[in-house]
PDB file of C-alpha atoms and ligand atoms in Angstrom:
ATOM      1  CA  MET T  30     -26.504 -15.519  10.830  1.00 83.00           C
ATOM      2  CA  ASN T  31     -28.299 -12.155  11.005  1.00 91.00           C
ATOM      3  CA  ASP T  32     -27.882  -9.251   8.549  1.00 91.00           C
ATOM      4  CA  LEU T  33     -25.353  -7.437  10.705  1.00 90.00           C
ATOM      5  CA  GLU T  34     -23.153 -10.520  11.023  1.00 91.00           C
ATOM      6  CA  GLN T  35     -23.469 -11.108   7.274  1.00 93.00           C
ATOM      7  CA  SER T  36     -22.241  -7.602   6.567  1.00 95.00           C
ATOM      8  CA  CYS T  37     -19.317  -8.068   9.004  1.00 97.00           C
ATOM      9  CA  LEU T  38     -18.409 -11.222   7.131  1.00 97.00           C
ATOM     10  CA  GLU T  39     -18.603  -9.328   3.821  1.00 97.00           C
ATOM     11  CA  GLN T  40     -16.191  -6.760   5.235  1.00 98.00           C
ATOM     12  CA  PHE T  41     -13.883  -9.558   6.451  1.00 98.00           C
ATOM     13  CA  ARG T  42     -13.766 -10.968   2.915  1.00 98.00           C
ATOM     14  CA  LYS T  43     -13.049  -7.504   1.527  1.00 98.00           C
ATOM     15  CA  ASP T  44     -10.265  -6.944   4.048  1.00 98.00           C
ATOM     16  CA  LEU T  45      -8.649 -10.223   3.063  1.00 98.00           C
ATOM     17  CA  VAL T  46      -8.790  -9.293  -0.636  1.00 98.00           C
ATOM     18  CA  GLN T  47      -6.341  -6.552   0.305  1.00 97.00           C
ATOM     19  CA  PHE T  48      -3.973  -9.285   1.471  1.00 97.00           C
ATOM     20  CA  GLU T  49      -4.792 -11.377  -1.610  1.00 97.00           C
ATOM     21  CA  ILE T  50      -6.289 -14.066   0.608  1.00 98.00           C
ATOM     22  CA  LYS T  51      -9.417 -15.867  -0.550  1.00 97.00           C
ATOM     23  CA  LEU T  52     -10.878 -18.288   1.972  1.00 98.00           C
ATOM     24  CA  THR T  53     -12.771 -21.428   1.051  1.00 98.00           C
ATOM     25  CA  GLN T  54     -16.172 -21.979   2.615  1.00 97.00           C
ATOM     26  CA  GLN T  55     -14.608 -24.461   5.019  1.00 98.00           C
ATOM     27  CA  GLN T  56     -11.983 -21.946   6.137  1.00 98.00           C
ATOM     28  CA  GLU T  57     -14.641 -19.280   6.626  1.00 97.00           C
ATOM     29  CA  GLU T  58     -16.638 -21.706   8.759  1.00 97.00           C
ATOM     30  CA  GLN T  59     -13.519 -22.420  10.816  1.00 98.00           C
ATOM     31  CA  PHE T  60     -13.114 -18.693  11.520  1.00 98.00           C
ATOM     32  CA  ILE T  61     -16.761 -18.393  12.551  1.00 97.00           C
ATOM     33  CA  ARG T  62     -16.499 -21.423  14.843  1.00 98.00           C
ATOM     34  CA  TYR T  63     -13.286 -19.961  16.297  1.00 98.00           C
ATOM     35  CA  TYR T  64     -15.197 -16.756  17.085  1.00 98.00           C
ATOM     36  CA  GLU T  65     -18.011 -18.726  18.717  1.00 97.00           C
ATOM     37  CA  MET T  66     -15.694 -20.814  20.901  1.00 98.00           C
ATOM     38  CA  LEU T  67     -13.595 -17.783  21.818  1.00 98.00           C
ATOM     39  CA  THR T  68     -16.622 -15.902  23.109  1.00 98.00           C
ATOM     40  CA  GLU T  69     -18.191 -18.971  24.785  1.00 98.00           C
ATOM     41  CA  TRP T  70     -15.015 -19.833  26.690  1.00 98.00           C
ATOM     42  CA  ASN T  71     -14.373 -16.173  27.408  1.00 98.00           C
ATOM     43  CA  GLU T  72     -17.359 -16.207  29.736  1.00 97.00           C
ATOM     44  CA  VAL T  73     -15.581 -18.583  32.070  1.00 96.00           C
ATOM     45  CA  MET T  74     -11.945 -17.598  31.554  1.00 96.00           C
ATOM     46  CA  ASN T  75     -10.114 -14.494  30.478  1.00 95.00           C
ATOM     47  CA  LEU T  76      -9.176 -14.991  26.819  1.00 97.00           C
ATOM     48  CA  THR T  77      -9.856 -11.664  25.134  1.00 97.00           C
ATOM     49  CA  ALA T  78     -11.095  -8.168  25.880  1.00 97.00           C
ATOM     50  CA  ILE T  79     -12.525  -7.975  22.355  1.00 96.00           C
ATOM     51  CA  THR T  80     -15.782  -9.862  21.901  1.00 97.00           C
ATOM     52  CA  GLU T  81     -17.880  -8.114  19.199  1.00 97.00           C
ATOM     53  CA  PHE T  82     -17.918 -10.130  15.964  1.00 97.00           C
ATOM     54  CA  GLU T  83     -16.821  -7.169  13.843  1.00 97.00           C
ATOM     55  CA  GLU T  84     -13.930  -6.348  16.162  1.00 97.00           C
ATOM     56  CA  VAL T  85     -12.713  -9.918  16.511  1.00 98.00           C
ATOM     57  CA  LEU T  86     -12.677 -10.249  12.725  1.00 98.00           C
ATOM     58  CA  LYS T  87     -10.599  -7.106  12.316  1.00 98.00           C
ATOM     59  CA  LYS T  88      -8.428  -6.902  15.430  1.00 97.00           C
ATOM     60  CA  HIS T  89      -7.698 -10.588  15.878  1.00 98.00           C
ATOM     61  CA  PHE T  90      -8.225 -12.389  12.558  1.00 98.00           C
ATOM     62  CA  VAL T  91      -7.298  -9.767   9.934  1.00 98.00           C
ATOM     63  CA  ASP T  92      -4.514  -8.510  12.164  1.00 98.00           C
ATOM     64  CA  SER T  93      -3.010 -11.999  12.566  1.00 98.00           C
ATOM     65  CA  LEU T  94      -3.123 -12.550   8.799  1.00 98.00           C
ATOM     66  CA  SER T  95      -1.429  -9.228   8.092  1.00 98.00           C
ATOM     67  CA  LEU T  96       1.829 -11.182   8.416  1.00 98.00           C
ATOM     68  CA  VAL T  97       1.688 -11.662   4.632  1.00 98.00           C
ATOM     69  CA  LYS T  98       2.655  -7.992   4.315  1.00 97.00           C
ATOM     70  CA  ALA T  99       6.021  -8.782   5.881  1.00 97.00           C
ATOM     71  CA  TRP T 100       6.533 -12.344   4.667  1.00 97.00           C
ATOM     72  CA  ASP T 101       4.524 -13.313   1.638  1.00 96.00           C
ATOM     73  CA  ALA T 102       6.158 -16.752   1.394  1.00 95.00           C
ATOM     74  CA  ILE T 103       3.977 -18.105   4.206  1.00 97.00           C
ATOM     75  CA  ARG T 104       1.211 -18.537   1.619  1.00 95.00           C
ATOM     76  CA  GLU T 105       2.610 -21.690   0.139  1.00 89.00           C
ATOM     77  CA  LYS T 106       5.706 -22.834   2.028  1.00 91.00           C
ATOM     78  CA  ARG T 107       5.524 -25.854   4.291  1.00 94.00           C
ATOM     79  CA  VAL T 108       7.363 -24.008   7.033  1.00 97.00           C
ATOM     80  CA  SER T 109       7.556 -24.768  10.738  1.00 98.00           C
ATOM     81  CA  VAL T 110       6.142 -21.897  12.789  1.00 98.00           C
ATOM     82  CA  ILE T 111       6.105 -21.235  16.542  1.00 98.00           C
ATOM     83  CA  ASP T 112       3.831 -18.654  18.166  1.00 98.00           C
ATOM     84  CA  VAL T 113       5.349 -17.592  21.494  1.00 98.00           C
ATOM     85  CA  GLY T 114       2.843 -16.320  24.094  1.00 98.00           C
ATOM     86  CA  THR T 115      -0.056 -17.256  21.843  1.00 98.00           C
ATOM     87  CA  GLY T 116      -2.798 -16.627  24.449  1.00 98.00           C
ATOM     88  CA  ALA T 117      -6.097 -17.518  22.773  1.00 98.00           C
ATOM     89  CA  GLY T 118      -4.222 -18.434  19.568  1.00 98.00           C
ATOM     90  CA  PHE T 119      -3.147 -15.140  18.015  1.00 98.00           C
ATOM     91  CA  PRO T 120      -1.599 -14.928  15.514  1.00 98.00           C
ATOM     92  CA  GLY T 121      -0.946 -18.683  15.165  1.00 98.00           C
ATOM     93  CA  ILE T 122      -4.442 -20.121  14.674  1.00 98.00           C
ATOM     94  CA  PRO T 123      -5.639 -17.639  12.004  1.00 98.00           C
ATOM     95  CA  LEU T 124      -2.391 -18.300  10.113  1.00 98.00           C
ATOM     96  CA  LYS T 125      -2.993 -22.050  10.318  1.00 98.00           C
ATOM     97  CA  ILE T 126      -6.604 -21.748   9.107  1.00 98.00           C
ATOM     98  CA  ALA T 127      -5.631 -19.570   6.149  1.00 98.00           C
ATOM     99  CA  PHE T 128      -2.405 -21.443   5.330  1.00 98.00           C
ATOM    100  CA  PRO T 129      -3.088 -25.037   6.371  1.00 98.00           C
ATOM    101  CA  GLN T 130       0.215 -26.392   5.037  1.00 98.00           C
ATOM    102  CA  ILE T 131       2.247 -24.773   7.843  1.00 98.00           C
ATOM    103  CA  ARG T 132       3.347 -26.882  10.814  1.00 98.00           C
ATOM    104  CA  LEU T 133       2.464 -24.942  13.928  1.00 98.00           C
ATOM    105  CA  THR T 134       3.507 -24.907  17.569  1.00 98.00           C
ATOM    106  CA  LEU T 135       1.561 -22.754  20.033  1.00 98.00           C
ATOM    107  CA  LEU T 136       3.332 -21.971  23.292  1.00 98.00           C
ATOM    108  CA  ASP T 137       1.909 -20.272  26.357  1.00 98.00           C
ATOM    109  CA  SER T 138       2.619 -20.290  30.064  1.00 98.00           C
ATOM    110  CA  LEU T 139      -1.062 -20.289  31.066  1.00 98.00           C
ATOM    111  CA  GLN T 140      -2.509 -23.783  31.327  1.00 97.00           C
ATOM    112  CA  LYS T 141      -6.151 -22.734  30.898  1.00 97.00           C
ATOM    113  CA  ARG T 142      -5.397 -21.033  27.574  1.00 98.00           C
ATOM    114  CA  ILE T 143      -3.671 -24.204  26.359  1.00 98.00           C
ATOM    115  CA  ARG T 144      -6.748 -26.173  27.401  1.00 98.00           C
ATOM    116  CA  PHE T 145      -8.907 -23.859  25.293  1.00 98.00           C
ATOM    117  CA  LEU T 146      -6.527 -24.199  22.344  1.00 98.00           C
ATOM    118  CA  ASN T 147      -6.542 -28.004  22.508  1.00 98.00           C
ATOM    119  CA  GLU T 148     -10.343 -28.038  22.368  1.00 98.00           C
ATOM    120  CA  LEU T 149     -10.355 -25.492  19.552  1.00 98.00           C
ATOM    121  CA  ILE T 150      -7.823 -27.424  17.466  1.00 98.00           C
ATOM    122  CA  ALA T 151      -9.903 -30.598  17.815  1.00 98.00           C
ATOM    123  CA  GLU T 152     -13.146 -28.780  17.031  1.00 98.00           C
ATOM    124  CA  LEU T 153     -11.707 -27.119  13.903  1.00 98.00           C
ATOM    125  CA  GLY T 154     -10.028 -30.346  12.803  1.00 98.00           C
ATOM    126  CA  LEU T 155      -6.636 -28.671  12.422  1.00 98.00           C
ATOM    127  CA  GLN T 156      -3.736 -31.017  11.624  1.00 98.00           C
ATOM    128  CA  GLU T 157      -0.055 -30.651  12.545  1.00 98.00           C
ATOM    129  CA  VAL T 158      -0.632 -28.229  15.391  1.00 98.00           C
ATOM    130  CA  GLU T 159       1.167 -28.836  18.666  1.00 98.00           C
ATOM    131  CA  THR T 160       0.517 -26.975  21.906  1.00 98.00           C
ATOM    132  CA  ILE T 161       3.057 -26.466  24.661  1.00 98.00           C
ATOM    133  CA  HIS T 162       2.217 -25.342  28.150  1.00 98.00           C
ATOM    134  CA  GLY T 163       5.282 -23.654  29.567  1.00 97.00           C
ATOM    135  CA  ARG T 164       7.490 -20.635  29.626  1.00 97.00           C
ATOM    136  CA  ALA T 165       9.362 -19.692  26.501  1.00 97.00           C
ATOM    137  CA  GLU T 166      12.588 -19.609  28.532  1.00 97.00           C
ATOM    138  CA  ASP T 167      12.222 -23.295  29.444  1.00 96.00           C
ATOM    139  CA  PHE T 168      11.449 -24.849  26.063  1.00 97.00           C
ATOM    140  CA  ALA T 169      14.361 -23.358  24.156  1.00 96.00           C
ATOM    141  CA  ALA T 170      16.785 -25.964  25.576  1.00 93.00           C
ATOM    142  CA  PRO T 171      18.735 -28.029  22.987  1.00 92.00           C
ATOM    143  CA  SER T 172      16.864 -31.184  24.131  1.00 93.00           C
ATOM    144  CA  LYS T 173      13.562 -29.416  23.459  1.00 95.00           C
ATOM    145  CA  LYS T 174      12.758 -26.937  20.702  1.00 97.00           C
ATOM    146  CA  ARG T 175      15.923 -24.937  20.227  1.00 97.00           C
ATOM    147  CA  GLU T 176      16.601 -23.762  16.651  1.00 97.00           C
ATOM    148  CA  GLN T 177      13.844 -25.902  15.160  1.00 97.00           C
ATOM    149  CA  TYR T 178      11.646 -23.315  13.450  1.00 98.00           C
ATOM    150  CA  ASP T 179      11.707 -21.466  10.145  1.00 98.00           C
ATOM    151  CA  LEU T 180       9.568 -18.717  11.606  1.00 98.00           C
ATOM    152  CA  CYS T 181       8.753 -17.461  15.099  1.00 98.00           C
ATOM    153  CA  VAL T 182       5.871 -15.030  15.548  1.00 98.00           C
ATOM    154  CA  SER T 183       4.702 -13.185  18.636  1.00 98.00           C
ATOM    155  CA  ARG T 184       2.069 -10.555  19.356  1.00 98.00           C
ATOM    156  CA  ALA T 185       1.556  -8.451  22.479  1.00 94.00           C
ATOM    157  CA  VAL T 186       3.916 -10.347  24.768  1.00 94.00           C
ATOM    158  CA  ALA T 187       6.854  -8.085  25.664  1.00 94.00           C
ATOM    159  CA  ASN T 188       9.186  -5.333  24.515  1.00 93.00           C
ATOM    160  CA  LEU T 189      11.431  -6.147  21.581  1.00 94.00           C
ATOM    161  CA  SER T 190      14.539  -6.839  23.638  1.00 95.00           C
ATOM    162  CA  THR T 191      12.804  -9.261  26.015  1.00 96.00           C
ATOM    163  CA  LEU T 192      10.924 -10.804  23.140  1.00 96.00           C
ATOM    164  CA  SER T 193      14.074 -11.374  21.116  1.00 97.00           C
ATOM    165  CA  GLU T 194      15.565 -13.354  23.991  1.00 98.00           C
ATOM    166  CA  LEU T 195      12.371 -15.409  24.263  1.00 97.00           C
ATOM    167  CA  CYS T 196      11.949 -15.950  20.521  1.00 98.00           C
ATOM    168  CA  LEU T 197      15.272 -15.998  18.652  1.00 98.00           C
ATOM    169  CA  PRO T 198      16.538 -19.209  20.327  1.00 98.00           C
ATOM    170  CA  TYR T 199      13.678 -21.094  18.607  1.00 98.00           C
ATOM    171  CA  VAL T 200      14.606 -19.930  15.107  1.00 98.00           C
ATOM    172  CA  LYS T 201      16.889 -21.930  12.783  1.00 98.00           C
ATOM    173  CA  GLU T 202      19.847 -20.136  11.286  1.00 98.00           C
ATOM    174  CA  GLY T 203      18.528 -18.330   8.215  1.00 98.00           C
ATOM    175  CA  GLY T 204      14.984 -18.241   9.629  1.00 98.00           C
ATOM    176  CA  LEU T 205      12.880 -15.293  10.745  1.00 98.00           C
ATOM    177  CA  PHE T 206      11.381 -13.830  13.880  1.00 98.00           C
ATOM    178  CA  ILE T 207       8.486 -11.453  13.209  1.00 98.00           C
ATOM    179  CA  SER T 208       7.088  -9.364  16.029  1.00 97.00           C
ATOM    180  CA  TYR T 209       3.653  -7.725  15.756  1.00 97.00           C
ATOM    181  CA  LYS T 210       3.803  -4.236  17.209  1.00 92.00           C
ATOM    182  CA  SER T 211       1.040  -1.676  17.360  1.00 86.00           C
ATOM    183  CA  GLU T 212       3.069   1.410  18.014  1.00 78.00           C
ATOM    184  CA  LYS T 213       6.035   3.165  16.468  1.00 74.00           C
ATOM    185  CA  VAL T 214       9.001   1.105  17.520  1.00 79.00           C
ATOM    186  CA  ALA T 215      11.969   3.238  16.515  1.00 79.00           C
ATOM    187  CA  GLU T 216      13.004   3.811  20.123  1.00 82.00           C
ATOM    188  CA  GLU T 217      12.316   0.213  21.152  1.00 84.00           C
ATOM    189  CA  ALA T 218      14.249  -1.060  18.155  1.00 87.00           C
ATOM    190  CA  LYS T 219      17.235   1.116  18.959  1.00 87.00           C
ATOM    191  CA  THR T 220      17.323  -0.201  22.527  1.00 88.00           C
ATOM    192  CA  ALA T 221      16.972  -3.785  21.330  1.00 93.00           C
ATOM    193  CA  GLU T 222      19.499  -3.624  18.505  1.00 94.00           C
ATOM    194  CA  HIS T 223      22.481  -4.793  20.522  1.00 94.00           C
ATOM    195  CA  ALA T 224      20.461  -7.531  22.246  1.00 95.00           C
ATOM    196  CA  ILE T 225      19.257  -8.813  18.873  1.00 97.00           C
ATOM    197  CA  SER T 226      22.815  -8.989  17.597  1.00 97.00           C
ATOM    198  CA  VAL T 227      24.071 -10.793  20.741  1.00 97.00           C
ATOM    199  CA  LEU T 228      21.260 -13.326  20.279  1.00 98.00           C
ATOM    200  CA  GLY T 229      22.315 -14.057  16.678  1.00 98.00           C
ATOM    201  CA  GLY T 230      19.779 -11.856  14.911  1.00 98.00           C
ATOM    202  CA  LYS T 231      19.854  -8.951  12.520  1.00 97.00           C
ATOM    203  CA  ILE T 232      17.081  -6.437  11.971  1.00 94.00           C
ATOM    204  CA  GLU T 233      15.991  -6.953   8.385  1.00 95.00           C
ATOM    205  CA  GLY T 234      13.285  -4.336   8.266  1.00 92.00           C
ATOM    206  CA  GLN T 235       9.837  -3.350   9.362  1.00 92.00           C
ATOM    207  CA  LYS T 236       6.541  -3.102   7.602  1.00 95.00           C
ATOM    208  CA  GLU T 237       4.241  -0.316   8.710  1.00 94.00           C
ATOM    209  CA  PHE T 238       0.640  -0.044   7.567  1.00 96.00           C
ATOM    210  CA  PHE T 239      -2.973   0.362   8.670  1.00 96.00           C
ATOM    211  CA  LEU T 240      -5.215  -2.678   8.810  1.00 97.00           C
ATOM    212  CA  PRO T 241      -7.612  -2.645   5.807  1.00 97.00           C
ATOM    213  CA  ASP T 242     -10.422  -0.060   6.007  1.00 96.00           C
ATOM    214  CA  SER T 243      -9.351   1.090   9.452  1.00 97.00           C
ATOM    215  CA  ASP T 244      -7.133   3.482  11.347  1.00 95.00           C
ATOM    216  CA  ILE T 245      -5.504   0.623  13.247  1.00 95.00           C
ATOM    217  CA  TYR T 246      -1.769   1.043  12.924  1.00 94.00           C
ATOM    218  CA  ARG T 247       0.386  -2.049  12.669  1.00 95.00           C
ATOM    219  CA  ASN T 248       4.112  -2.495  12.600  1.00 94.00           C
ATOM    220  CA  LEU T 249       5.636  -5.860  11.765  1.00 96.00           C
ATOM    221  CA  PHE T 250       9.202  -6.042  12.872  1.00 95.00           C
ATOM    222  CA  VAL T 251      11.313  -8.516  10.911  1.00 97.00           C
ATOM    223  CA  ILE T 252      14.478 -10.055  12.364  1.00 97.00           C
ATOM    224  CA  ARG T 253      16.661 -12.567  10.507  1.00 98.00           C
ATOM    225  CA  LYS T 254      18.602 -15.194  12.447  1.00 98.00           C
ATOM    226  CA  ILE T 255      22.095 -15.051  11.051  1.00 98.00           C
ATOM    227  CA  ARG T 256      24.051 -17.001  13.708  1.00 97.00           C
ATOM    228  CA  ASN T 257      23.226 -19.568  16.361  1.00 97.00           C
ATOM    229  CA  THR T 258      22.112 -18.070  19.667  1.00 97.00           C
ATOM    230  CA  PRO T 259      24.816 -18.428  22.359  1.00 97.00           C
ATOM    231  CA  LYS T 260      24.033 -21.269  24.770  1.00 95.00           C
ATOM    232  CA  LYS T 261      23.532 -19.026  27.788  1.00 96.00           C
ATOM    233  CA  TYR T 262      20.358 -17.527  26.255  1.00 97.00           C
ATOM    234  CA  PRO T 263      17.576 -17.449  27.116  1.00 97.00           C
ATOM    235  CA  ARG T 264      18.427 -16.849  30.747  1.00 96.00           C
ATOM    236  CA  LYS T 265      16.324 -18.465  33.466  1.00 95.00           C
ATOM    237  CA  ALA T 266      12.553 -17.878  33.510  1.00 96.00           C
ATOM    238  CA  GLY T 267      11.670 -14.314  34.365  1.00 96.00           C
ATOM    239  CA  ALA T 268      15.112 -12.785  33.718  1.00 96.00           C
ATOM    240  CA  PRO T 269      14.453 -11.634  30.111  1.00 96.00           C
ATOM    241  CA  ALA T 270      11.460  -9.567  31.265  1.00 96.00           C
ATOM    242  CA  LYS T 271      12.936  -8.382  34.553  1.00 96.00           C
ATOM    243  CA  ASP T 272      16.297  -7.377  33.155  1.00 95.00           C
ATOM    244  CA  PRO T 273      16.078  -7.034  29.342  1.00 95.00           C
ATOM    245  CA  LEU T 274      19.384  -7.358  27.483  1.00 94.00           C
ATOM    246  CA  LYS T 275      20.773  -4.001  26.413  1.00 88.00           C
TER     247      LYS T 275
HETATM  248  N1  SAM R  28      -0.442 -13.324  21.514  1.00 67.39           N
HETATM  249  C1  SAM R  28      -1.780 -13.250  22.059  1.00 67.39           C
HETATM  250  C2  SAM R  28      -2.546 -12.094  21.455  1.00 67.39           C
HETATM  251  O1  SAM R  28      -1.928 -11.284  20.760  1.00 67.39           O
HETATM  252  O2  SAM R  28      -3.763 -12.003  21.664  1.00 67.39           O
HETATM  253  C3  SAM R  28      -1.758 -13.159  23.590  1.00 67.39           C
HETATM  254  C4  SAM R  28      -1.190 -11.893  24.143  1.00 67.39           C
HETATM  255  S1  SAM R  28      -1.276 -11.853  25.912  1.00 67.39           S
HETATM  256  C5  SAM R  28      -1.251 -10.143  26.226  1.00 67.39           C
HETATM  257  C6  SAM R  28       0.351 -12.407  26.382  1.00 67.39           C
HETATM  258  C7  SAM R  28       0.456 -13.916  26.496  1.00 67.39           C
HETATM  259  O3  SAM R  28       1.817 -14.267  26.611  1.00 67.39           O
HETATM  260  C8  SAM R  28      -0.275 -14.477  27.697  1.00 67.39           C
HETATM  261  O4  SAM R  28      -1.145 -15.513  27.296  1.00 67.39           O
HETATM  262  C9  SAM R  28       0.853 -15.007  28.606  1.00 67.39           C
HETATM  263  O5  SAM R  28       0.475 -16.159  29.321  1.00 67.39           O
HETATM  264  C10 SAM R  28       1.970 -15.285  27.581  1.00 67.39           C
HETATM  265  N2  SAM R  28       3.332 -15.191  28.097  1.00 67.39           N
HETATM  266  C11 SAM R  28       3.920 -14.112  28.689  1.00 67.39           C
HETATM  267  N3  SAM R  28       5.198 -14.392  29.001  1.00 67.39           N
HETATM  268  C12 SAM R  28       5.433 -15.669  28.592  1.00 67.39           C
HETATM  269  C13 SAM R  28       6.583 -16.539  28.623  1.00 67.39           C
HETATM  270  N4  SAM R  28       7.721 -16.141  29.178  1.00 67.39           N
HETATM  271  N5  SAM R  28       6.477 -17.768  28.105  1.00 67.39           N
HETATM  272  C14 SAM R  28       5.295 -18.182  27.566  1.00 67.39           C
HETATM  273  N6  SAM R  28       4.176 -17.417  27.502  1.00 67.39           N
HETATM  274  C15 SAM R  28       4.255 -16.177  28.008  1.00 67.39           C
END
C-alpha cells in the first residue's frame, strides 16, 4: 500500500472512531479486499460510479456504517437484516463486516450484481449471508420472506413511499425499516406518511448529520413496523414504483 492509500486508511479509522467502531486487522483487510474486488469487477460490469479509494471508503463504507447513528443496537444484537436493492452490497456488506453477528440477506433484481456478491462473500469468508436474485415485490410472499426480519435497510433505491411498499412487508412486527436518504426528506416523508401507515408502519424519527470530516449530508429515516402489512401489499412487480401509494 502506498503512502496516499495509507493516509486514506488512517482517515477511515478516524471516521469510524466517530461512530465508536474499531475494526480488527481482519475486518480492515476485508474492507480493502472489498474495495479491490469492487473496482476489478467494475471494469467489466456497472457496479459503482465511485472508484477512488478515498471516496469508496467515505461514500460507501463509512456511509453504510452510519446506521449506528440511528440504531446503535446493531453493534451487538444477533438480528436478521435484509438489504433491499443492495446493488454492489451497500449498505449490507459493510454492516456485516463490522458487525459479523448479524444474519444478512442481500436482495437485488440484477443477476450480475448478485453474481459479484456471491464471489465477494466467498472471498471475504462471510458467514450467514444469503443472496436473492429477484424483485422485492416477488419475495415478500408469505411462502418466501414475508415478515421475517428484525431490520430492513435500503439505500438509493426509490422514493420513501415506493420503498416502504417494497421494504415494510419484510419486517417483523416490532422491527424497523431504515432508509438512507441524502437529501432533506420532509416533503417526501409527508407524501409517504399515509402509505407507511397503510403498510403497518409508523415514522419513528429521522437522524440527520454529516458524514465524519465531510460536507456529505445524510438522513436516516426510521420507520417502526407496528402492525402486519395487509396481504395485498406489495402489489405486483413494477406497481410500487409506477404508482406509489399516497
Ligand atoms: N443500495 C445500493 C447502493 O446504495 O449503492 C444500490 C443502489 S442502485 C442505485 C439501486 C439498486 O436497486 C439496483 O441494483 C437495482 O437493481 C435495485 N432495485 C431497484 N428496484 C428493485 C426491486 N424492485 N427489487 C429489487 N431490486 C431493485
